[in-house]
Amino acid sequence: MSATTPQTDTGATPKQGSGITVEDLRVALPGRGGVDVVDDLDLVLHPGEVVGLVGESGSGKTTVGTALLGYTRAGAVIDHGKILYQDRDLLGLPWQEVRQLRGEEIAYVPQDPAAALNPAIRIGNQLVELLELRGIGTAESRLQGARDGLAEVGLPNNDEFLRRYAHQLSGGQVQRVALAMAFLPKPKALVLDEPTTGLDVTTQGMVLKTMGELCRSHGVAALYITHDLAVVANIADRVAVMYAGQVVELGEKETVFRHPSHPYTRALLDSIPHLSQARALSGIPGRTPAPGSRPGGCRFHDRCRHAVDRCAQTVPELVTVTPGHSARCLLVGEIGDWDISKGVVPDSDPKKARDPILAIEDLDVFYGRSKVVHGVTLDVAKAEVVALVGESGSGKTTISRCVGGLHKEWTGRIRFEGEDLPKGSRARTATDRKRIQYIFQNPYLSLNPRLTIEQIVKRPMELFGIASGKEATDRVVELLDQVALGPAVLGYQASRLSGGERQRVAIARALAAEPDLLVCDEITSALDVSVQGSIVSLLEDLRKSRGISMLFVTHNLALVRSIAARVQILNAGRVVEAGSVVEVMESPREDYTKRLLANSPRVD
Ligand code: SF4
C-alpha cells in the first residue's frame, strides 16, 4: 500500500439528494478563544448504509452526531461547513425548518433511552401521540401504527404491553421502544449514540440485528456512534475512526479491520479481546487531549509508537490509501502491514494443577424473601482468574458481593484458605478484610471525592497497619507507578481524573492492602477499549508477579478469553456451565452458553 497526494476521501461517492453529506465541518467553543472541538470533517452517509463512528471518549463523536441534527451542546457552535440533506444545507435553514426535520426526517437515538420516554405516560399512548404530533395516519389507524412499530423492533404489541409505563420495562425493552419511536416517522437519516451501552449481550445482539435490518430495509442513512469496535464490526458497512476532533481513518469495514493504516486505529484494534483466541491486550499510553490542549503537528504524535520528528511539526492531511480508504498520517504506507495475530497468546492450560484459595459451596443468596442465587459451587485457585459471566440479573455481582462481605443474606459456605468466612465484612477478621479486596464497577462512585489520591491509596495501609507516614507515601508513589499513573496525581482529587485513571486509583487502593484475592466487579465495562486493554494487562502482570487470585465478574466473553483460566456461566442465579475457558468457549455444551457466544459481538 502506498500513500498518494493529500486528498480528502469521504469513503464513497456522494449521492446528492439522498442521505447526508457533511462538508468541512468545524464545531468550536467561542467562549474559550474559539478552540476546535471538531474540525476538517467530511463524511457521507448513504441511504441504507450504517457508518460506525469510533474513538475514545473525548474524540468528538457525539459532537459530530448532534451536529448532523444542526445542534451543538451549550457553549459550542458550528462555525464552518455544510450539512447537506436532500440538496439543502441544514445550517442555512430557518430554525423552524430544522426543528421540523429533527425527529421527522433525521432521528436521534440517545445513549440513555429512558431519557427519551415520558415516565408518566403509558408506552402505547406515547407512540400514538408521536404519530399524532407528526401528523401521521388517522385517529383510527394510529393505534395500529404503534402496534406495528413495536412488532418491527421485536417487542410484544398486545394491550398489556401498550399499557405499561417505562419503569415496567427492562433496559433492552426501553432501548427498543426508543428505536421504535425513532423509526415510526420513517426518518431518512438516523444518529445512534452508543445505543447498546449497558445492555447485556443477548439484548445487545437483538437490538443490533433489529437496527441493522430496519436501516437497510427502510433505506435509512445511519451513523452509529460507539467506543466498542466489536459492535461496529457487527453492524457497520463503513467505519470512521475519530481522534482529537478529526477523522483519522475512513473506509469499508473489512478494509479498516483487516488493513488499518493509521497507528491510532491499529492501537485501538490491539486493545480489544477476541472471542476465538486469547490475546495479550495492550492499552494506548496517555489520554485523548481535550480541545484547547491538542498538540501541534499530528495530534496523535505524543501517543504514537511510530512517531518521527516531523510528526510534531507537520499537520497530516487525510490521504487516500486505496480507493474508498483514507488515513490522516504522514507515514501512511511506510509503517508496514498490521498483523492481527501479533497479540495472540496460548490459552491457559486446562490441566494445570490448582491450589484453591477460595471455595464456595452450595451458596443460596436471598434479597428479603426472594432467592436470587441457587446452590452455586465454585472455587478459585492461587494466581488464577475465574470469570463469572452472565446477563444482567444472572446473580454474578450478588455472588461476588457475598465473597466481599457486602451482602449477608446467604446460606452455604464460603471458605478462604480452608477457613469459613463470616457473612458480613464487619464479622470478618482484619486479616480477611485485608486479604480480600473488592474493586467496584463504577470508578466515579467508588472514590471519596473529598480526599486526595494520596489519602485514598494510603487509607488501607493505615487501616491494616501496613505502613504510615513517609513509608506509606513512598509506597503510594510505588503503587501509582505500577498502575501507570505516576506521582503527579498524588495531590489531585478524583474529579480531576478520567474514568480510566480513577479505576487505576481504585486498583492501587486495593493493592495497597496487599491482598491475595481481588474481586473485580465489571471493572472495565465503563471504560474505553484502550483503557480496558491497559488495565487487563496490569492485572495480568499482578497475577504473574504477585500470585494474586481474581474473581472477575463480566458480561464480556471475549474479555474472559484473554484474562481468565476458568469460567462459570450463570443464568437466573444458577451455574449452567463451568470449566476451563478454552473448553467452555471452544466446545460449549449448554444452549444458553452457545446463545451467549453467538450473540457476543466479534471482530475476529
Ligand atoms: Fe503517528 Fe506520525 Fe502518523 Fe501521527 S503522523 S499517526 S505521529 S506516524
Coordinates of C-alpha atoms and ligand atoms in Angstrom, one line a residue:
M1 CA 0.0 0.0 0.0
S2 CA 1.3 3.4 -0.7
A3 CA 0.3 6.9 0.1
T4 CA -0.9 9.3 -2.7
T5 CA -1.2 13.0 -2.8
P6 CA -3.2 14.6 0.0
Q7 CA -6.8 14.5 -0.9
T8 CA -10.0 14.2 1.1
D9 CA -11.7 10.9 0.5
T10 CA -15.0 10.7 2.3
G11 CA -15.1 7.0 1.7
A12 CA -17.6 6.9 -1.1
T13 CA -19.1 8.9 -3.9
P14 CA -21.6 11.4 -2.5
K15 CA -25.1 10.8 -3.9
Q16 CA -26.7 14.3 -3.9
G17 CA -30.3 14.4 -2.9
S18 CA -30.1 11.4 -0.6
G19 CA -28.5 10.5 2.7
I20 CA -26.4 13.2 4.4
T21 CA -23.2 14.8 3.2
V22 CA -21.0 16.7 5.7
E23 CA -18.5 19.1 4.2
D24 CA -15.6 20.7 6.0
L25 CA -17.5 20.8 9.3
R26 CA -16.0 22.7 12.3
V27 CA -17.5 22.9 15.7
A28 CA -15.8 25.4 18.1
L29 CA -16.0 26.9 21.6
P30 CA -16.3 30.7 21.2
G31 CA -16.1 31.2 24.9
R32 CA -12.6 29.6 25.0
G33 CA -10.9 31.6 22.3
G34 CA -12.6 29.6 19.5
V35 CA -10.8 26.3 20.1
D36 CA -11.9 23.4 17.9
V37 CA -14.0 20.6 19.3
V38 CA -14.3 19.0 15.8
D39 CA -12.7 20.2 12.6
D40 CA -12.0 19.3 9.0
L41 CA -14.7 16.8 8.9
D42 CA -16.0 15.4 5.7
L43 CA -18.4 12.4 5.7
V44 CA -21.1 10.9 3.5
L45 CA -23.9 8.7 4.8
H46 CA -25.7 6.8 2.1
P47 CA -29.3 5.6 2.3
G48 CA -29.5 2.0 3.7
E49 CA -25.9 2.3 5.0
V50 CA -24.6 2.2 8.6
V51 CA -21.4 4.1 9.2
G52 CA -19.7 3.4 12.5
L53 CA -18.1 6.3 14.2
V54 CA -15.5 5.1 16.7
G55 CA -12.9 6.6 19.0
E56 CA -12.0 7.1 22.7
S57 CA -14.0 9.4 25.0
G58 CA -13.3 13.0 24.2
S59 CA -12.7 12.4 20.5
G60 CA -15.7 14.4 19.4
K61 CA -18.0 11.6 18.3
T62 CA -21.2 12.8 20.0
T63 CA -20.4 16.4 18.8
V64 CA -20.5 15.1 15.2
G65 CA -23.7 13.1 15.9
T66 CA -25.6 16.1 17.2
A67 CA -24.2 18.4 14.5
L68 CA -26.0 16.2 12.0
L69 CA -29.2 17.5 13.5
G70 CA -27.9 21.0 13.4
Y71 CA -27.4 21.0 17.1
T72 CA -24.5 21.6 19.5
R73 CA -24.2 21.4 23.2
A74 CA -24.3 24.7 25.3
G75 CA -21.2 26.8 24.7
A76 CA -20.3 25.3 21.3
V77 CA -21.2 26.5 17.8
I78 CA -21.0 25.1 14.3
D79 CA -18.9 27.9 12.8
H80 CA -18.0 26.4 9.5
G81 CA -19.0 23.8 6.9
K82 CA -22.2 22.3 5.4
I83 CA -24.6 19.6 6.3
L84 CA -26.4 18.7 3.1
Y85 CA -29.6 16.9 3.3
Q86 CA -31.7 16.4 0.2
D87 CA -29.7 19.2 -1.5
R88 CA -30.4 21.7 1.3
D89 CA -27.8 22.9 3.8
L90 CA -29.2 22.3 7.2
L91 CA -27.0 25.0 8.6
G92 CA -28.6 27.7 6.3
L93 CA -32.2 26.7 7.1
P94 CA -34.5 28.7 9.4
W95 CA -34.7 27.1 12.8
Q96 CA -38.4 26.2 12.4
E97 CA -37.5 24.1 9.4
V98 CA -34.6 22.4 11.1
R99 CA -36.8 21.6 14.1
Q100 CA -39.3 20.1 11.7
L101 CA -36.6 17.9 10.1
R102 CA -35.3 16.7 13.5
G103 CA -37.3 13.7 14.7
E104 CA -39.3 13.5 11.4
E105 CA -36.6 13.0 8.8
I106 CA -33.4 12.9 10.9
A107 CA -33.9 11.0 14.1
Y108 CA -31.6 10.6 17.1
V109 CA -31.5 7.6 19.5
P110 CA -29.7 8.6 22.7
Q111 CA -27.4 6.5 24.9
D112 CA -29.8 6.8 27.7
P113 CA -33.1 5.7 26.1
A114 CA -35.1 6.2 29.3
A115 CA -34.4 10.0 28.9
A116 CA -36.4 9.8 25.6
L117 CA -39.5 8.3 27.3
N118 CA -42.0 10.1 29.5
P119 CA -42.2 8.2 32.7
A120 CA -45.8 9.3 33.4
I121 CA -47.3 8.3 30.0
R122 CA -48.1 4.7 29.0
I123 CA -45.9 3.3 26.2
G124 CA -48.9 2.9 23.8
N125 CA -50.0 6.5 24.3
Q126 CA -46.5 7.8 23.8
L127 CA -46.3 6.1 20.4
V128 CA -49.8 7.3 19.4
E129 CA -49.0 10.8 20.5
L130 CA -45.8 10.8 18.5
L131 CA -47.7 9.8 15.3
E132 CA -50.3 12.5 16.1
L133 CA -47.7 15.2 16.6
R134 CA -46.1 14.3 13.3
G135 CA -49.5 14.2 11.5
I136 CA -49.0 10.5 10.5
G137 CA -52.1 8.4 10.0
T138 CA -55.6 9.0 11.1
A139 CA -57.1 8.8 14.6
E140 CA -58.2 5.2 13.8
S141 CA -55.0 4.0 12.3
R142 CA -52.5 5.4 14.8
L143 CA -53.0 2.7 17.4
Q144 CA -52.3 0.0 14.7
G145 CA -49.3 2.1 13.6
A146 CA -48.0 2.0 17.2
R147 CA -48.5 -1.8 17.3
D148 CA -46.7 -2.3 14.0
G149 CA -43.8 -0.1 15.3
L150 CA -43.4 -2.3 18.4
A151 CA -43.6 -5.5 16.3
E152 CA -40.9 -4.2 14.0
V153 CA -38.4 -3.9 16.8
G154 CA -39.4 -7.4 18.2
L155 CA -41.5 -6.2 21.1
P156 CA -44.9 -7.5 22.2
N157 CA -47.7 -5.3 20.8
N158 CA -50.6 -6.6 22.9
D159 CA -52.8 -4.3 25.1
E160 CA -51.0 -5.3 28.2
F161 CA -47.6 -4.1 26.8
L162 CA -49.1 -0.9 25.4
R163 CA -50.5 -0.1 28.9
R164 CA -47.1 -0.4 30.6
Y165 CA -45.0 2.6 31.8
A166 CA -41.3 2.9 31.0
H167 CA -40.3 1.8 34.5
Q168 CA -42.1 -1.5 33.9
L169 CA -39.8 -2.4 31.0
S170 CA -36.3 -3.9 31.1
G171 CA -33.3 -1.9 29.8
G172 CA -33.4 -3.7 26.5
Q173 CA -37.1 -3.2 26.1
V174 CA -36.7 0.6 26.8
Q175 CA -34.0 0.7 24.2
R176 CA -36.2 -1.0 21.6
V177 CA -39.1 1.3 22.4
A178 CA -36.8 4.3 21.8
L179 CA -35.8 2.6 18.5
A180 CA -39.5 2.1 17.5
M181 CA -40.1 5.8 18.3
A182 CA -37.2 6.8 16.1
F183 CA -38.4 4.6 13.2
L184 CA -42.1 5.4 13.4
P185 CA -42.0 8.7 11.5
K186 CA -39.9 6.8 8.8
P187 CA -36.8 9.0 9.0
K188 CA -34.4 9.2 6.2
A189 CA -31.4 9.5 8.5
L190 CA -30.6 8.3 11.9
V191 CA -28.0 9.1 14.5
L192 CA -27.5 6.3 17.1
D193 CA -25.4 7.4 20.0
E194 CA -24.0 4.4 21.9
P195 CA -27.5 2.9 22.0
T196 CA -26.5 -0.5 23.3
T197 CA -24.1 0.5 26.0
G198 CA -25.2 -1.1 29.3
L199 CA -27.2 -3.8 27.6
D200 CA -26.3 -7.5 28.1
V201 CA -25.1 -9.4 25.1
T202 CA -28.3 -11.2 24.2
T203 CA -30.3 -7.9 24.3
Q204 CA -27.5 -6.1 22.6
G205 CA -27.4 -8.8 19.8
M206 CA -31.1 -8.4 19.3
V207 CA -31.1 -4.6 19.3
L208 CA -28.2 -4.5 16.8
K209 CA -29.8 -7.0 14.5
T210 CA -33.1 -5.1 14.6
M211 CA -31.3 -1.8 14.0
G212 CA -29.3 -3.1 11.0
E213 CA -32.3 -4.7 9.4
L214 CA -34.5 -1.6 9.8
C215 CA -31.9 0.8 8.4
R216 CA -31.3 -1.4 5.4
S217 CA -35.0 -2.3 4.7
H218 CA -36.1 1.4 5.1
G219 CA -33.1 2.8 3.3
V220 CA -32.1 4.9 6.3
A221 CA -28.7 6.5 6.3
A222 CA -27.3 5.8 9.8
L223 CA -24.4 7.0 11.9
Y224 CA -23.6 4.6 14.7
I225 CA -21.5 6.2 17.4
T226 CA -19.7 3.9 19.8
H227 CA -16.4 3.2 21.5
D228 CA -16.9 -0.5 21.1
L229 CA -15.1 -1.7 17.9
A230 CA -16.6 -5.2 18.2
V231 CA -20.1 -3.7 17.9
V232 CA -19.0 -1.7 14.8
A233 CA -17.6 -4.9 13.3
N234 CA -21.1 -6.3 13.6
I235 CA -23.3 -3.5 12.4
A236 CA -21.4 -1.1 10.2
D237 CA -20.8 -1.0 6.5
R238 CA -18.1 1.6 6.7
V239 CA -16.1 2.9 9.7
A240 CA -14.8 6.4 10.5
V241 CA -12.2 6.5 13.3
M242 CA -12.0 9.8 15.2
Y243 CA -9.2 11.1 17.3
A244 CA -9.0 14.6 19.0
G245 CA -11.8 16.1 16.9
Q246 CA -10.8 14.7 13.5
V247 CA -11.5 11.7 11.4
V248 CA -8.1 9.9 11.2
E249 CA -9.2 6.8 9.2
L250 CA -12.2 6.1 7.0
G251 CA -13.1 3.1 4.9
E252 CA -15.1 0.0 4.3
K253 CA -15.4 -2.1 7.5
E254 CA -13.4 -5.0 6.1
T255 CA -10.6 -2.8 4.9
V256 CA -10.3 -0.8 8.2
F257 CA -10.4 -4.0 10.3
R258 CA -8.1 -6.1 8.2
H259 CA -5.7 -3.4 6.9
P260 CA -5.8 -0.5 9.3
S261 CA -3.4 2.2 8.1
H262 CA -3.4 4.7 10.9
P263 CA -1.4 3.9 14.0
Y264 CA -4.3 5.0 16.2
T265 CA -6.7 2.5 14.5
R266 CA -4.0 -0.2 14.9
A267 CA -3.6 0.7 18.6
L268 CA -7.3 0.5 19.2
L269 CA -7.5 -2.9 17.5
D270 CA -4.6 -4.1 19.6
S271 CA -6.6 -3.2 22.7
I272 CA -9.6 -5.4 22.0
P273 CA -10.0 -9.0 23.1
H274 CA -11.2 -11.7 20.6
L275 CA -13.6 -14.5 21.2
S276 CA -11.7 -17.0 19.2
Q277 CA -8.2 -16.6 20.8
A278 CA -6.6 -15.4 24.0
R279 CA -4.7 -12.1 23.4
A280 CA -2.2 -10.1 25.4
L281 CA -4.0 -6.8 25.4
S282 CA -2.3 -3.5 25.3
G283 CA -3.6 -0.1 26.0
I284 CA -2.6 3.2 24.4
P285 CA -0.3 5.3 26.6
G286 CA -1.6 8.8 27.6
R287 CA -5.0 10.1 27.0
T288 CA -7.0 11.9 24.3
P289 CA -6.1 15.6 24.5
A290 CA -9.0 17.9 25.3
P291 CA -10.0 20.8 23.0
G292 CA -7.5 23.6 23.6
S293 CA -4.7 21.3 24.7
R294 CA -4.3 19.3 21.5
P295 CA -0.6 19.2 20.4
G296 CA 0.7 20.8 17.2
G297 CA 1.6 18.7 14.2
C298 CA -0.1 15.3 14.3
R299 CA -2.5 15.4 17.2
F300 CA -1.6 11.7 18.0
H301 CA 2.2 12.2 18.0
D302 CA 2.7 12.1 21.8
R303 CA 1.0 8.7 21.9
C304 CA 2.1 7.2 18.6
R305 CA 4.7 4.4 18.6
H306 CA 5.6 5.2 15.0
A307 CA 6.1 9.0 15.6
V308 CA 9.2 10.6 14.0
D309 CA 10.5 14.1 14.5
R310 CA 8.4 15.7 11.7
C311 CA 5.2 14.3 13.2
A312 CA 5.4 17.1 15.9
Q313 CA 5.7 19.8 13.3
T314 CA 3.7 18.8 10.3
V315 CA -0.1 18.6 10.3
P316 CA -1.1 15.5 8.4
E317 CA -4.0 15.6 5.9
L318 CA -6.4 12.8 5.1
V319 CA -4.8 11.0 2.2
T320 CA -6.2 8.2 0.0
V321 CA -4.7 4.8 0.8
T322 CA -6.7 2.9 -1.7
P323 CA -10.0 4.0 -3.3
G324 CA -12.6 4.5 -0.6
H325 CA -9.9 4.1 2.2
S326 CA -8.1 7.1 3.7
A327 CA -5.9 7.9 6.7
R328 CA -4.5 11.0 8.3
C329 CA -0.9 10.1 8.8
L330 CA 2.4 11.3 7.4
L331 CA 3.8 7.8 7.3
V332 CA 0.8 6.1 5.5
G333 CA 2.3 3.2 3.6
E334 CA 5.6 3.3 5.4
I335 CA 4.8 1.6 8.7
G336 CA 4.4 -1.9 7.4
D337 CA 1.4 -4.2 7.5
W338 CA -0.6 -4.7 10.6
D339 CA -0.6 -8.2 12.0
I340 CA -3.8 -9.3 13.7
S341 CA -2.1 -12.3 15.2
K342 CA 0.5 -10.2 17.0
G343 CA -1.1 -10.2 20.4
V344 CA -2.2 -13.9 20.3
V345 CA -1.1 -15.9 23.4
P346 CA -1.8 -19.5 24.3
D347 CA -4.9 -20.2 26.3
S348 CA -4.5 -21.1 30.0
D349 CA -3.6 -24.8 30.3
P350 CA -6.8 -26.6 31.5
K351 CA -4.8 -29.4 33.0
K352 CA -2.6 -27.2 35.2
A353 CA -2.5 -28.2 38.9
R354 CA -4.7 -26.0 41.0
D355 CA -4.4 -25.0 44.7
P356 CA -7.7 -23.4 45.7
I357 CA -7.7 -20.3 47.8
L358 CA -11.4 -19.5 47.7
A359 CA -14.1 -22.2 47.8
I360 CA -17.8 -21.5 47.5
E361 CA -20.1 -24.4 48.3
D362 CA -23.9 -24.7 47.8
L363 CA -24.4 -20.9 48.0
D364 CA -28.0 -19.7 48.2
V365 CA -28.5 -15.9 48.3
F366 CA -31.6 -14.0 49.2
Y367 CA -32.9 -10.5 48.9
G368 CA -35.6 -10.5 51.6
R369 CA -37.8 -13.4 50.8
S370 CA -36.7 -14.0 47.2
K371 CA -33.9 -16.4 46.5
V372 CA -31.7 -15.0 43.7
V373 CA -28.8 -17.4 43.7
H374 CA -29.4 -21.2 43.8
G375 CA -26.8 -23.7 45.0
V376 CA -23.7 -22.2 43.4
T377 CA -20.4 -24.1 44.0
L378 CA -17.1 -22.9 42.6
D379 CA -13.5 -22.3 43.5
V380 CA -10.6 -20.0 42.6
A381 CA -7.0 -21.3 42.8
K382 CA -4.0 -19.3 43.8
A383 CA -2.7 -17.0 41.0
E384 CA -5.8 -17.9 38.9
V385 CA -8.5 -15.7 37.4
V386 CA -12.0 -17.2 37.4
A387 CA -14.6 -15.3 35.4
L388 CA -18.3 -15.1 36.5
V389 CA -20.3 -14.5 33.3
G390 CA -24.0 -13.9 32.7
E391 CA -26.6 -11.4 31.6
S392 CA -28.0 -8.7 33.9
G393 CA -29.8 -10.3 36.8
S394 CA -27.9 -13.6 36.5
G395 CA -26.5 -13.2 40.0
K396 CA -22.8 -12.7 39.2
T397 CA -22.5 -9.4 41.1
T398 CA -24.6 -10.8 44.0
I399 CA -22.2 -13.8 44.4
S400 CA -19.1 -11.5 44.3
R401 CA -20.7 -9.2 46.9
C402 CA -21.2 -12.2 49.3
V403 CA -17.5 -13.1 48.8
G404 CA -16.6 -9.5 49.5
G405 CA -18.7 -9.4 52.7
L406 CA -21.0 -6.8 51.2
H407 CA -24.1 -8.9 51.3
K408 CA -25.1 -11.0 54.3
E409 CA -28.3 -12.9 53.4
W410 CA -26.9 -16.2 52.2
T411 CA -26.6 -19.8 53.3
G412 CA -24.0 -22.4 52.3
R413 CA -20.2 -22.0 52.8
I414 CA -17.6 -19.6 51.6
R415 CA -14.1 -20.7 52.6
F416 CA -10.9 -18.7 52.2
E417 CA -7.8 -20.8 52.6
G418 CA -9.8 -23.5 54.2
E419 CA -11.4 -21.3 56.9
D420 CA -15.1 -20.3 56.8
L421 CA -15.7 -16.7 56.1
P422 CA -18.4 -15.0 58.2
K423 CA -21.2 -13.3 56.3
G424 CA -20.7 -9.5 56.6
S425 CA -17.3 -7.8 56.4
R426 CA -17.7 -6.5 60.0
A427 CA -17.8 -10.0 61.3
R428 CA -14.6 -10.9 59.5
T429 CA -11.1 -10.6 60.9
A430 CA -9.0 -7.6 59.8
T431 CA -6.7 -10.1 58.1
D432 CA -9.5 -11.5 56.0
R433 CA -10.7 -8.0 55.2
K434 CA -7.2 -7.1 54.1
R435 CA -6.6 -10.2 52.1
I436 CA -9.9 -9.9 50.1
Q437 CA -10.3 -6.6 48.2
Y438 CA -13.3 -5.6 46.2
I439 CA -13.0 -3.3 43.1
F440 CA -16.3 -1.7 42.1
Q441 CA -17.7 -1.3 38.6
N442 CA -18.1 2.5 38.8
P443 CA -14.9 4.4 39.4
Y444 CA -16.9 7.6 39.6
L445 CA -18.7 6.5 42.7
S446 CA -16.1 4.4 44.5
L447 CA -13.5 7.1 45.3
N448 CA -14.1 9.6 48.1
P449 CA -14.4 13.0 46.2
R450 CA -13.1 15.0 49.2
L451 CA -9.8 13.1 49.7
T452 CA -6.6 13.4 47.6
I453 CA -5.4 10.4 45.6
E454 CA -2.6 10.1 48.2
Q455 CA -5.0 9.9 51.1
I456 CA -7.3 7.4 49.2
V457 CA -4.4 5.0 48.4
K458 CA -2.8 5.4 51.9
R459 CA -6.0 4.6 53.7
P460 CA -5.9 0.7 53.6
M461 CA -2.2 0.8 54.7
E462 CA -3.1 2.8 57.8
L463 CA -6.2 0.8 58.4
F464 CA -4.4 -2.5 58.3
G465 CA -1.2 -1.3 60.0
I466 CA 0.9 -2.0 56.9
A467 CA 2.7 1.4 56.8
S468 CA 2.3 5.0 57.8
G469 CA 3.9 8.4 57.3
K470 CA 6.7 8.7 54.8
E471 CA 6.9 4.9 54.3
A472 CA 3.2 4.9 53.3
T473 CA 3.7 7.9 51.0
D474 CA 6.7 6.1 49.3
R475 CA 4.5 3.0 48.9
V476 CA 1.7 5.1 47.4
V477 CA 4.2 6.5 44.8
E478 CA 5.3 3.0 44.0
L479 CA 1.7 1.8 43.6
L480 CA 0.7 4.7 41.4
D481 CA 3.7 3.9 39.2
Q482 CA 2.6 0.3 39.0
V483 CA -0.8 1.4 37.7
A484 CA 0.8 3.7 35.3
L485 CA -0.3 7.0 36.9
G486 CA 2.8 8.3 38.4
P487 CA 3.3 10.7 41.4
A488 CA 1.9 13.8 39.6
V489 CA -1.6 12.8 40.7
L490 CA -0.8 12.5 44.4
G491 CA -2.4 15.8 45.4
Y492 CA -5.3 15.6 43.0
Q493 CA -8.9 14.9 43.9
A494 CA -10.6 12.2 41.9
S495 CA -12.7 14.7 40.0
R496 CA -9.5 15.7 38.1
L497 CA -9.1 12.2 36.7
S498 CA -10.7 10.4 33.8
G499 CA -12.7 7.2 34.3
G500 CA -9.8 5.0 33.4
E501 CA -7.4 6.9 35.7
R502 CA -10.0 6.6 38.6
Q503 CA -10.2 2.9 38.0
R504 CA -6.4 2.7 38.3
V505 CA -6.6 4.5 41.6
A506 CA -9.2 2.0 42.8
I507 CA -6.8 -0.8 41.8
A508 CA -3.9 0.9 43.5
R509 CA -6.1 1.3 46.6
A510 CA -6.9 -2.4 46.5
L511 CA -3.3 -3.3 46.1
A512 CA -2.2 -1.1 49.0
A513 CA -3.9 -3.7 51.3
E514 CA -1.6 -6.3 49.9
P515 CA -4.5 -8.7 49.0
D516 CA -4.4 -12.3 48.0
L517 CA -7.8 -12.2 46.2
L518 CA -9.3 -9.4 44.1
V519 CA -13.0 -9.4 43.5
C520 CA -13.3 -7.4 40.2
D521 CA -16.9 -6.4 39.5
E522 CA -17.3 -5.4 35.9
I523 CA -14.3 -3.1 36.4
T524 CA -13.7 -2.3 32.8
S525 CA -17.3 -2.1 31.5
A526 CA -17.5 1.7 31.7
L527 CA -14.1 2.3 30.1
D528 CA -12.7 2.9 26.6
V529 CA -11.2 -0.2 25.0
S530 CA -7.8 1.4 25.1
V531 CA -8.0 1.8 28.9
Q532 CA -9.6 -1.6 29.3
G533 CA -6.5 -3.0 27.4
S534 CA -4.1 -1.4 29.8
I535 CA -6.0 -2.4 32.9
V536 CA -6.2 -6.0 31.8
S537 CA -2.5 -6.0 31.0
L538 CA -1.8 -4.6 34.5
L539 CA -4.0 -7.3 36.2
E540 CA -2.2 -10.0 34.3
D541 CA 1.2 -8.6 35.4
L542 CA -0.1 -8.6 39.0
R543 CA -1.3 -12.1 38.8
K544 CA 2.0 -13.3 37.5
S545 CA 4.3 -11.3 39.7
R546 CA 2.4 -11.4 43.0
G547 CA 0.4 -14.5 42.6
I548 CA -2.9 -12.6 43.2
S549 CA -6.1 -14.6 42.5
M550 CA -9.1 -12.9 41.0
L551 CA -12.8 -13.4 40.8
F552 CA -13.6 -11.5 37.6
V553 CA -17.3 -10.5 37.0
T554 CA -18.1 -9.6 33.5
H555 CA -20.6 -9.9 30.7
N556 CA -17.9 -9.7 28.0
L557 CA -16.9 -13.2 26.8
A558 CA -14.2 -12.0 24.6
L559 CA -12.5 -10.4 27.6
V560 CA -12.9 -13.7 29.5
R561 CA -10.9 -15.5 26.8
S562 CA -8.0 -13.1 27.3
I563 CA -8.0 -12.8 31.1
A564 CA -9.4 -15.9 32.8
A565 CA -8.3 -19.5 33.1
R566 CA -11.7 -20.8 34.2
V567 CA -15.3 -19.6 33.7
Q568 CA -18.6 -20.1 35.4
I569 CA -21.6 -19.3 33.2
L570 CA -24.6 -18.1 35.2
N571 CA -28.3 -17.9 34.2
A572 CA -31.0 -16.8 36.6
G573 CA -28.9 -17.4 39.7
R574 CA -27.7 -20.9 38.7
V575 CA -24.4 -22.1 37.2
V576 CA -25.3 -23.6 33.9
E577 CA -21.9 -24.4 32.6
A578 CA -18.4 -24.3 34.2
G579 CA -14.9 -25.3 33.2
S580 CA -11.7 -24.1 31.7
V581 CA -12.1 -21.1 29.4
V582 CA -10.8 -23.0 26.4
E583 CA -13.2 -25.9 26.8
V584 CA -16.3 -23.8 27.5
M585 CA -15.6 -21.4 24.7
E586 CA -14.4 -23.9 22.1
S587 CA -17.0 -26.6 22.9
P588 CA -19.9 -25.2 24.8
R589 CA -22.4 -27.9 25.9
E590 CA -25.3 -25.8 27.1
D591 CA -27.7 -24.0 24.7
Y592 CA -27.5 -20.9 27.0
T593 CA -23.7 -20.7 26.6
K594 CA -24.0 -21.3 22.9
R595 CA -26.5 -18.4 22.7
L596 CA -24.3 -16.1 24.7
L597 CA -21.3 -16.9 22.4
A598 CA -23.5 -16.4 19.3
N599 CA -24.8 -13.0 20.5
S600 CA -21.4 -11.7 21.5
P601 CA -20.1 -9.1 19.0
R602 CA -16.9 -10.3 17.5
V603 CA -14.1 -8.8 15.5
D604 CA -12.2 -12.0 14.6
Ligands
SF4_1 FE1 2.0 8.6 14.2 FE2 3.3 10.5 12.8 FE3 1.4 9.1 11.7 FE4 0.9 10.9 13.5 S1 1.7 11.3 11.5 S2 0.0 8.9 13.3 S3 2.6 10.6 14.9 S4 3.3 8.3 12.4

